[in-house]
Amino acid sequence: MIISFTNQKGGVGKTTSAVNIAATIAALDKKVLLVDIDPQGNASTGVGYMDRSGLKSSYHVITENLPAEDAIYSTEFKNLDLMPATIDLAGAELEIADLESRERILKRALQPIKDKYDFIFIDCPPTLGLITINALVASDSIIIPLPCEFYALEGLVQLTNTLESIKAYHNPSLKTLGVLITMYNSRLNLTQSIMNDLRAHYGYLLFKTPVVRNVRLAEAPSYGTPILYLDKFSKGAQNYIAVSKEILERIEDSE
């Protein structure tokens, strides 16, 4: 199954969620590939690939028709592989803009390796451009990380409209697996107000466990380590364990 983490806003916990859910589900005895298509390459950094100079990457897969398997690297974490990203991706949309079926490049690239993994998780850029569209066309489902903030609600409406367009024209079977609340702080009155709004409009999509603001979770990328391996007893690690188990349950229930 291919699942994209997407939100057109930056700083919403998208990459943090992609890295930590990928690592946690891999630790639960699933074979996982993390595909980084964000030019910032933060997901790659989050699993230990700080220096990606000289590596084949998702850029080469998308723009040069490199076989996906030639851009996949193992990580030091159980059952977890990586297709890294580099800053070259920043110009990739211009390079593929005139190609035929440009929205399906990533889908075609991942098809030969899809059966080698239980899950392929894609960390998308914080935009709704052509690279993200490639991810949505390639995906079976999406997860939407959403910070517990007012402006995030407005962005969710725009993202929902984009998803409907993708389903109508490119990928009718695309499903929203869930909305993951991030940066949660139960002590704020505003948080409760926003959560009430979210439950009213997206209740059935919300994962049961929100991811709280957590110092250890924020520190983990600087070590190139998912939170499960840095401090599995931290609140952040426990949140992502709970979310990962719920993801597996939702998928099992839908089959």
PDB file of C-alpha atoms in Angstrom:
ATOM      1  CA  MET A   1       0.000   0.000   0.000  1.00  0.00           C
ATOM      2  CA  ILE A   2       1.223   3.486  -0.887  1.00  0.00           C
ATOM      3  CA  ILE A   3       0.317   6.276   1.541  1.00  0.00           C
ATOM      4  CA  SER A   4       1.193   9.955   1.132  1.00  0.00           C
ATOM      5  CA  PHE A   5       1.564  12.448   3.957  1.00  0.00           C
ATOM      6  CA  THR A   6       0.352  15.715   2.524  1.00  0.00           C
ATOM      7  CA  ASN A   7      -0.612  19.223   3.534  1.00  0.00           C
ATOM      8  CA  GLN A   8       0.016  22.353   1.475  1.00  0.00           C
ATOM      9  CA  LYS A   9       1.092  24.277   4.578  1.00  0.00           C
ATOM     10  CA  GLY A  10       4.586  23.955   6.013  1.00  0.00           C
ATOM     11  CA  GLY A  11       5.368  23.425   9.680  1.00  0.00           C
ATOM     12  CA  VAL A  12       2.392  21.165  10.354  1.00  0.00           C
ATOM     13  CA  GLY A  13       4.251  18.059  11.500  1.00  0.00           C
ATOM     14  CA  LYS A  14       4.033  16.359   8.104  1.00  0.00           C
ATOM     15  CA  THR A  15       7.613  15.132   7.882  1.00  0.00           C
ATOM     16  CA  THR A  16       7.774  14.322  11.583  1.00  0.00           C
ATOM     17  CA  SER A  17       4.698  12.157  11.146  1.00  0.00           C
ATOM     18  CA  ALA A  18       5.958  10.484   7.963  1.00  0.00           C
ATOM     19  CA  VAL A  19       9.296   9.577   9.532  1.00  0.00           C
ATOM     20  CA  ASN A  20       7.956   8.362  12.835  1.00  0.00           C
ATOM     21  CA  ILE A  21       4.986   6.430  11.502  1.00  0.00           C
ATOM     22  CA  ALA A  22       7.192   4.786   8.865  1.00  0.00           C
ATOM     23  CA  ALA A  23       9.752   3.776  11.482  1.00  0.00           C
ATOM     24  CA  THR A  24       7.139   2.608  13.976  1.00  0.00           C
ATOM     25  CA  ILE A  25       5.192   0.492  11.497  1.00  0.00           C
ATOM     26  CA  ALA A  26       8.489  -0.967  10.265  1.00  0.00           C
ATOM     27  CA  ALA A  27       9.311  -1.888  13.859  1.00  0.00           C
ATOM     28  CA  LEU A  28       5.973  -3.720  13.986  1.00  0.00           C
ATOM     29  CA  ASP A  29       7.401  -6.256  11.497  1.00  0.00           C
ATOM     30  CA  LYS A  30       6.237  -4.574   8.294  1.00  0.00           C
ATOM     31  CA  LYS A  31       8.608  -3.950   5.392  1.00  0.00           C
ATOM     32  CA  VAL A  32       8.546  -0.190   4.784  1.00  0.00           C
ATOM     33  CA  LEU A  33       9.951   2.223   2.214  1.00  0.00           C
ATOM     34  CA  LEU A  34      10.029   5.927   3.026  1.00  0.00           C
ATOM     35  CA  VAL A  35      10.030   8.036  -0.154  1.00  0.00           C
ATOM     36  CA  ASP A  36      11.198  11.613   0.326  1.00  0.00           C
ATOM     37  CA  ILE A  37       9.993  13.977  -2.425  1.00  0.00           C
ATOM     38  CA  ASP A  38      10.364  17.209  -0.461  1.00  0.00           C
ATOM     39  CA  PRO A  39      13.343  19.235  -1.782  1.00  0.00           C
ATOM     40  CA  GLN A  40      14.249  20.114   1.806  1.00  0.00           C
ATOM     41  CA  GLY A  41      15.041  16.444   2.384  1.00  0.00           C
ATOM     42  CA  ASN A  42      14.024  16.538   6.031  1.00  0.00           C
ATOM     43  CA  ALA A  43      12.607  13.013   6.005  1.00  0.00           C
ATOM     44  CA  SER A  44      15.962  11.759   4.730  1.00  0.00           C
ATOM     45  CA  THR A  45      17.730  13.601   7.540  1.00  0.00           C
ATOM     46  CA  GLY A  46      15.237  12.170  10.032  1.00  0.00           C
ATOM     47  CA  VAL A  47      16.379   8.612   9.313  1.00  0.00           C
ATOM     48  CA  GLY A  48      20.088   9.346   9.381  1.00  0.00           C
ATOM     49  CA  TYR A  49      20.941  10.533   5.861  1.00  0.00           C
ATOM     50  CA  MET A  50      22.361  13.935   6.752  1.00  0.00           C
ATOM     51  CA  ASP A  51      24.756  14.124   3.788  1.00  0.00           C
ATOM     52  CA  ARG A  52      23.094  13.035   0.551  1.00  0.00           C
ATOM     53  CA  SER A  53      25.700  14.366  -1.883  1.00  0.00           C
ATOM     54  CA  GLY A  54      26.470  11.789  -4.542  1.00  0.00           C
ATOM     55  CA  LEU A  55      23.392   9.680  -3.787  1.00  0.00           C
ATOM     56  CA  LYS A  56      20.827   8.765  -6.391  1.00  0.00           C
ATOM     57  CA  SER A  57      17.530  10.194  -5.219  1.00  0.00           C
ATOM     58  CA  SER A  58      13.862  10.734  -5.958  1.00  0.00           C
ATOM     59  CA  TYR A  59      14.989  13.579  -8.234  1.00  0.00           C
ATOM     60  CA  HIS A  60      16.709  11.128 -10.553  1.00  0.00           C
ATOM     61  CA  VAL A  61      13.704   8.802 -10.465  1.00  0.00           C
ATOM     62  CA  ILE A  62      11.283  11.595 -11.371  1.00  0.00           C
ATOM     63  CA  THR A  63      13.340  13.530 -13.922  1.00  0.00           C
ATOM     64  CA  GLU A  64      15.730  10.970 -15.416  1.00  0.00           C
ATOM     65  CA  ASN A  65      13.636   7.806 -15.448  1.00  0.00           C
ATOM     66  CA  LEU A  66      16.040   6.090 -13.051  1.00  0.00           C
ATOM     67  CA  PRO A  67      14.614   2.759 -11.829  1.00  0.00           C
ATOM     68  CA  ALA A  68      13.312   3.258  -8.290  1.00  0.00           C
ATOM     69  CA  GLU A  69      15.327   0.349  -6.942  1.00  0.00           C
ATOM     70  CA  ASP A  70      18.537   2.186  -7.907  1.00  0.00           C
ATOM     71  CA  ALA A  71      17.654   5.062  -5.582  1.00  0.00           C
ATOM     72  CA  ILE A  72      16.742   3.022  -2.507  1.00  0.00           C
ATOM     73  CA  TYR A  73      19.043   2.741   0.511  1.00  0.00           C
ATOM     74  CA  SER A  74      18.806   0.807   3.740  1.00  0.00           C
ATOM     75  CA  THR A  75      18.664   2.595   7.075  1.00  0.00           C
ATOM     76  CA  GLU A  76      19.958   1.418  10.434  1.00  0.00           C
ATOM     77  CA  PHE A  77      16.365   1.003  11.603  1.00  0.00           C
ATOM     78  CA  LYS A  78      14.463  -2.281  11.466  1.00  0.00           C
ATOM     79  CA  ASN A  79      12.697  -3.028   8.151  1.00  0.00           C
ATOM     80  CA  LEU A  80      13.008   0.591   6.975  1.00  0.00           C
ATOM     81  CA  ASP A  81      14.422   1.655   3.589  1.00  0.00           C
ATOM     82  CA  LEU A  82      14.717   5.154   2.153  1.00  0.00           C
ATOM     83  CA  MET A  83      14.478   6.830  -1.213  1.00  0.00           C
ATOM     84  CA  PRO A  84      16.173  10.144  -0.335  1.00  0.00           C
ATOM     85  CA  ALA A  85      15.520  13.651  -1.627  1.00  0.00           C
ATOM     86  CA  THR A  86      17.964  16.394  -2.530  1.00  0.00           C
ATOM     87  CA  ILE A  87      17.639  20.107  -3.213  1.00  0.00           C
ATOM     88  CA  ASP A  88      17.698  19.301  -6.949  1.00  0.00           C
ATOM     89  CA  LEU A  89      14.000  18.490  -6.606  1.00  0.00           C
ATOM     90  CA  ALA A  90      13.277  22.205  -6.253  1.00  0.00           C
ATOM     91  CA  GLY A  91      13.528  22.550 -10.031  1.00  0.00           C
ATOM     92  CA  ALA A  92      11.987  19.221 -10.952  1.00  0.00           C
ATOM     93  CA  GLU A  93       8.517  20.572 -11.684  1.00  0.00           C
ATOM     94  CA  LEU A  94       9.875  22.765 -14.474  1.00  0.00           C
ATOM     95  CA  GLU A  95      11.848  19.855 -15.894  1.00  0.00           C
ATOM     96  CA  ILE A  96       8.833  17.583 -16.206  1.00  0.00           C
ATOM     97  CA  ALA A  97       6.167  20.212 -16.962  1.00  0.00           C
ATOM     98  CA  ASP A  98       6.086  19.485 -20.693  1.00  0.00           C
ATOM     99  CA  LEU A  99       6.261  15.697 -20.466  1.00  0.00           C
ATOM    100  CA  GLU A 100       3.350  13.521 -21.487  1.00  0.00           C
ATOM    101  CA  SER A 101       1.462  11.984 -18.542  1.00  0.00           C
ATOM    102  CA  ARG A 102       3.668  14.028 -16.207  1.00  0.00           C
ATOM    103  CA  GLU A 103       1.266  13.401 -13.309  1.00  0.00           C
ATOM    104  CA  ARG A 104       1.962   9.646 -13.462  1.00  0.00           C
ATOM    105  CA  ILE A 105       5.763   9.594 -13.424  1.00  0.00           C
ATOM    106  CA  LEU A 106       6.067   8.548  -9.779  1.00  0.00           C
ATOM    107  CA  LYS A 107       3.255   6.003 -10.076  1.00  0.00           C
ATOM    108  CA  ARG A 108       5.020   4.274 -12.964  1.00  0.00           C
ATOM    109  CA  ALA A 109       8.350   4.377 -11.116  1.00  0.00           C
ATOM    110  CA  LEU A 110       7.003   2.789  -7.934  1.00  0.00           C
ATOM    111  CA  GLN A 111       4.968   0.082  -9.638  1.00  0.00           C
ATOM    112  CA  PRO A 112       7.875  -2.399 -10.101  1.00  0.00           C
ATOM    113  CA  ILE A 113       8.843  -2.237  -6.408  1.00  0.00           C
ATOM    114  CA  LYS A 114       5.402  -1.910  -4.821  1.00  0.00           C
ATOM    115  CA  ASP A 115       5.091  -5.615  -4.024  1.00  0.00           C
ATOM    116  CA  LYS A 116       8.469  -5.668  -2.279  1.00  0.00           C
ATOM    117  CA  TYR A 117       7.075  -3.609   0.606  1.00  0.00           C
ATOM    118  CA  ASP A 118       4.096  -3.804   2.896  1.00  0.00           C
ATOM    119  CA  PHE A 119       3.965  -0.021   2.937  1.00  0.00           C
ATOM    120  CA  ILE A 120       5.447   2.816   0.918  1.00  0.00           C
ATOM    121  CA  PHE A 121       5.111   6.135   2.714  1.00  0.00           C
ATOM    122  CA  ILE A 122       5.653   9.334   0.714  1.00  0.00           C
ATOM    123  CA  ASP A 123       6.631  12.596   2.391  1.00  0.00           C
ATOM    124  CA  CYS A 124       5.288  15.321   0.088  1.00  0.00           C
ATOM    125  CA  PRO A 125       6.458  18.931  -0.291  1.00  0.00           C
ATOM    126  CA  PRO A 126       4.401  21.590   1.545  1.00  0.00           C
ATOM    127  CA  THR A 127       2.760  22.665  -1.741  1.00  0.00           C
ATOM    128  CA  LEU A 128       0.080  21.372  -4.059  1.00  0.00           C
ATOM    129  CA  GLY A 129       2.308  21.480  -7.149  1.00  0.00           C
ATOM    130  CA  LEU A 130       3.137  18.858  -9.743  1.00  0.00           C
ATOM    131  CA  ILE A 131       5.439  16.829  -7.479  1.00  0.00           C
ATOM    132  CA  THR A 132       2.725  16.479  -4.840  1.00  0.00           C
ATOM    133  CA  ILE A 133       0.187  15.640  -7.534  1.00  0.00           C
ATOM    134  CA  ASN A 134       2.519  12.826  -8.635  1.00  0.00           C
ATOM    135  CA  ALA A 135       2.424  11.453  -5.092  1.00  0.00           C
ATOM    136  CA  LEU A 136      -1.371  11.649  -4.892  1.00  0.00           C
ATOM    137  CA  VAL A 137      -1.785   9.913  -8.233  1.00  0.00           C
ATOM    138  CA  ALA A 138       0.593   7.155  -7.091  1.00  0.00           C
ATOM    139  CA  SER A 139      -1.063   6.663  -3.702  1.00  0.00           C
ATOM    140  CA  ASP A 140      -3.777   4.375  -2.451  1.00  0.00           C
ATOM    141  CA  SER A 141      -4.471   6.605   0.550  1.00  0.00           C
ATOM    142  CA  ILE A 142      -3.356   9.820   2.208  1.00  0.00           C
ATOM    143  CA  ILE A 143      -2.813  10.941   5.773  1.00  0.00           C
ATOM    144  CA  ILE A 144      -3.297  14.637   6.511  1.00  0.00           C
ATOM    145  CA  PRO A 145      -1.217  15.971   9.441  1.00  0.00           C
ATOM    146  CA  LEU A 146      -3.009  18.982  10.872  1.00  0.00           C
ATOM    147  CA  PRO A 147      -1.775  21.223  13.693  1.00  0.00           C
ATOM    148  CA  CYS A 148      -4.336  22.228  16.248  1.00  0.00           C
ATOM    149  CA  GLU A 149      -4.427  25.841  15.027  1.00  0.00           C
ATOM    150  CA  PHE A 150      -7.134  28.022  13.522  1.00  0.00           C
ATOM    151  CA  TYR A 151      -5.457  28.717  10.171  1.00  0.00           C
ATOM    152  CA  ALA A 152      -4.962  25.009   9.618  1.00  0.00           C
ATOM    153  CA  LEU A 153      -8.736  24.590   9.246  1.00  0.00           C
ATOM    154  CA  GLU A 154      -8.793  26.958   6.278  1.00  0.00           C
ATOM    155  CA  GLY A 155      -5.965  25.039   4.614  1.00  0.00           C
ATOM    156  CA  LEU A 156      -7.806  21.764   5.074  1.00  0.00           C
ATOM    157  CA  VAL A 157     -10.702  23.034   2.953  1.00  0.00           C
ATOM    158  CA  GLN A 158      -8.328  23.921   0.106  1.00  0.00           C
ATOM    159  CA  LEU A 159      -6.605  20.538   0.353  1.00  0.00           C
ATOM    160  CA  THR A 160      -9.953  18.741   0.293  1.00  0.00           C
ATOM    161  CA  ASN A 161     -10.865  20.534  -2.938  1.00  0.00           C
ATOM    162  CA  THR A 162      -7.553  19.501  -4.518  1.00  0.00           C
ATOM    163  CA  LEU A 163      -8.094  15.891  -3.488  1.00  0.00           C
ATOM    164  CA  GLU A 164     -11.522  15.863  -5.114  1.00  0.00           C
ATOM    165  CA  SER A 165      -9.954  17.130  -8.333  1.00  0.00           C
ATOM    166  CA  ILE A 166      -7.254  14.432  -8.213  1.00  0.00           C
ATOM    167  CA  LYS A 167      -9.906  11.765  -7.687  1.00  0.00           C
ATOM    168  CA  ALA A 168     -12.024  13.084 -10.524  1.00  0.00           C
ATOM    169  CA  TYR A 169      -9.275  13.275 -13.130  1.00  0.00           C
ATOM    170  CA  HIS A 170      -6.388  11.011 -12.113  1.00  0.00           C
ATOM    171  CA  ASN A 171      -6.969   8.607  -9.226  1.00  0.00           C
ATOM    172  CA  PRO A 172     -10.623   7.764  -8.476  1.00  0.00           C
ATOM    173  CA  SER A 173      -9.673   5.147  -5.870  1.00  0.00           C
ATOM    174  CA  LEU A 174      -7.676   7.586  -3.685  1.00  0.00           C
ATOM    175  CA  LYS A 175      -8.886   7.527  -0.084  1.00  0.00           C
ATOM    176  CA  THR A 176      -8.232   9.680   2.953  1.00  0.00           C
ATOM    177  CA  LEU A 177      -7.034   7.273   5.631  1.00  0.00           C
ATOM    178  CA  GLY A 178      -7.236   9.895   8.335  1.00  0.00           C
ATOM    179  CA  VAL A 179      -6.523  13.347   9.710  1.00  0.00           C
ATOM    180  CA  LEU A 180      -3.743  13.365  12.307  1.00  0.00           C
ATOM    181  CA  ILE A 181      -3.805  16.168  14.848  1.00  0.00           C
ATOM    182  CA  THR A 182      -0.289  17.414  15.618  1.00  0.00           C
ATOM    183  CA  MET A 183       1.236  19.967  18.001  1.00  0.00           C
ATOM    184  CA  TYR A 184      -1.580  19.293  20.426  1.00  0.00           C
ATOM    185  CA  ASN A 185      -1.717  21.193  23.719  1.00  0.00           C
ATOM    186  CA  SER A 186      -4.729  20.261  25.830  1.00  0.00           C
ATOM    187  CA  ARG A 187      -4.121  23.119  28.253  1.00  0.00           C
ATOM    188  CA  LEU A 188      -5.122  25.779  25.732  1.00  0.00           C
ATOM    189  CA  ASN A 189      -8.793  26.776  25.492  1.00  0.00           C
ATOM    190  CA  LEU A 190      -8.313  27.401  21.764  1.00  0.00           C
ATOM    191  CA  THR A 191      -7.248  23.786  21.327  1.00  0.00           C
ATOM    192  CA  GLN A 192     -10.551  22.498  22.658  1.00  0.00           C
ATOM    193  CA  SER A 193     -12.496  24.894  20.443  1.00  0.00           C
ATOM    194  CA  ILE A 194     -10.621  23.768  17.331  1.00  0.00           C
ATOM    195  CA  MET A 195     -10.983  20.104  18.264  1.00  0.00           C
ATOM    196  CA  ASN A 196     -14.745  20.581  18.589  1.00  0.00           C
ATOM    197  CA  ASP A 197     -14.867  22.103  15.099  1.00  0.00           C
ATOM    198  CA  LEU A 198     -12.770  19.272  13.679  1.00  0.00           C
ATOM    199  CA  ARG A 199     -14.921  16.605  15.273  1.00  0.00           C
ATOM    200  CA  ALA A 200     -18.035  18.285  13.879  1.00  0.00           C
ATOM    201  CA  HIS A 201     -16.717  18.343  10.301  1.00  0.00           C
ATOM    202  CA  TYR A 202     -14.188  15.490  10.107  1.00  0.00           C
ATOM    203  CA  GLY A 203     -14.992  13.371  13.144  1.00  0.00           C
ATOM    204  CA  TYR A 204     -14.881   9.983  11.452  1.00  0.00           C
ATOM    205  CA  LEU A 205     -11.510  10.811   9.868  1.00  0.00           C
ATOM    206  CA  LEU A 206      -9.699  11.980  13.005  1.00  0.00           C
ATOM    207  CA  PHE A 207      -7.218   9.546  14.501  1.00  0.00           C
ATOM    208  CA  LYS A 208      -8.067   8.878  18.125  1.00  0.00           C
ATOM    209  CA  THR A 209      -4.640   9.924  19.412  1.00  0.00           C
ATOM    210  CA  PRO A 210      -3.365  13.464  18.768  1.00  0.00           C
ATOM    211  CA  VAL A 211       0.392  14.035  18.769  1.00  0.00           C
ATOM    212  CA  VAL A 212       1.309  16.365  21.605  1.00  0.00           C
ATOM    213  CA  ARG A 213       3.992  19.019  21.548  1.00  0.00           C
ATOM    214  CA  ASN A 214       7.037  17.193  22.866  1.00  0.00           C
ATOM    215  CA  VAL A 215      10.639  18.271  23.391  1.00  0.00           C
ATOM    216  CA  ARG A 216      12.149  14.855  22.658  1.00  0.00           C
ATOM    217  CA  LEU A 217      10.123  14.630  19.448  1.00  0.00           C
ATOM    218  CA  ALA A 218      11.539  17.985  18.336  1.00  0.00           C
ATOM    219  CA  GLU A 219      15.086  16.854  19.185  1.00  0.00           C
ATOM    220  CA  ALA A 220      14.949  13.554  17.293  1.00  0.00           C
ATOM    221  CA  PRO A 221      15.740  14.907  13.771  1.00  0.00           C
ATOM    222  CA  SER A 222      18.998  16.437  14.993  1.00  0.00           C
ATOM    223  CA  TYR A 223      20.119  12.905  15.887  1.00  0.00           C
ATOM    224  CA  GLY A 224      18.917  11.474  12.573  1.00  0.00           C
ATOM    225  CA  THR A 225      16.772   9.097  14.575  1.00  0.00           C
ATOM    226  CA  PRO A 226      13.007   8.442  14.765  1.00  0.00           C
ATOM    227  CA  ILE A 227      11.628   9.092  18.229  1.00  0.00           C
ATOM    228  CA  LEU A 228      10.946   5.375  18.792  1.00  0.00           C
ATOM    229  CA  TYR A 229      14.700   4.748  18.784  1.00  0.00           C
ATOM    230  CA  LEU A 230      15.681   7.906  20.642  1.00  0.00           C
ATOM    231  CA  ASP A 231      13.254   7.672  23.548  1.00  0.00           C
ATOM    232  CA  LYS A 232      10.495   5.092  23.154  1.00  0.00           C
ATOM    233  CA  PHE A 233       8.962   6.035  26.499  1.00  0.00           C
ATOM    234  CA  SER A 234       8.528   9.706  25.594  1.00  0.00           C
ATOM    235  CA  LYS A 235       5.046  11.077  25.021  1.00  0.00           C
ATOM    236  CA  GLY A 236       5.792  11.636  21.341  1.00  0.00           C
ATOM    237  CA  ALA A 237       6.910   8.040  20.816  1.00  0.00           C
ATOM    238  CA  GLN A 238       3.863   6.690  22.631  1.00  0.00           C
ATOM    239  CA  ASN A 239       1.578   8.887  20.518  1.00  0.00           C
ATOM    240  CA  TYR A 240       3.086   7.635  17.265  1.00  0.00           C
ATOM    241  CA  ILE A 241       2.919   4.025  18.441  1.00  0.00           C
ATOM    242  CA  ALA A 242      -0.795   4.458  19.111  1.00  0.00           C
ATOM    243  CA  VAL A 243      -1.392   6.189  15.768  1.00  0.00           C
ATOM    244  CA  SER A 244       0.585   3.541  13.875  1.00  0.00           C
ATOM    245  CA  LYS A 245      -1.467   0.757  15.421  1.00  0.00           C
ATOM    246  CA  GLU A 246      -4.663   2.591  14.527  1.00  0.00           C
ATOM    247  CA  ILE A 247      -3.462   2.974  10.927  1.00  0.00           C
ATOM    248  CA  LEU A 248      -2.959  -0.785  10.696  1.00  0.00           C
ATOM    249  CA  GLU A 249      -6.388  -1.367  12.234  1.00  0.00           C
ATOM    250  CA  ARG A 250      -8.105   1.003   9.795  1.00  0.00           C
ATOM    251  CA  ILE A 251      -6.439  -0.670   6.840  1.00  0.00           C
ATOM    252  CA  GLU A 252      -7.363  -4.132   8.090  1.00  0.00           C
ATOM    253  CA  ASP A 253     -10.968  -3.057   8.639  1.00  0.00           C
ATOM    254  CA  SER A 254     -11.210  -1.660   5.109  1.00  0.00           C
ATOM    255  CA  GLU A 255      -9.982  -4.838   3.430  1.00  0.00           C
TER     256      GLU A 255
END
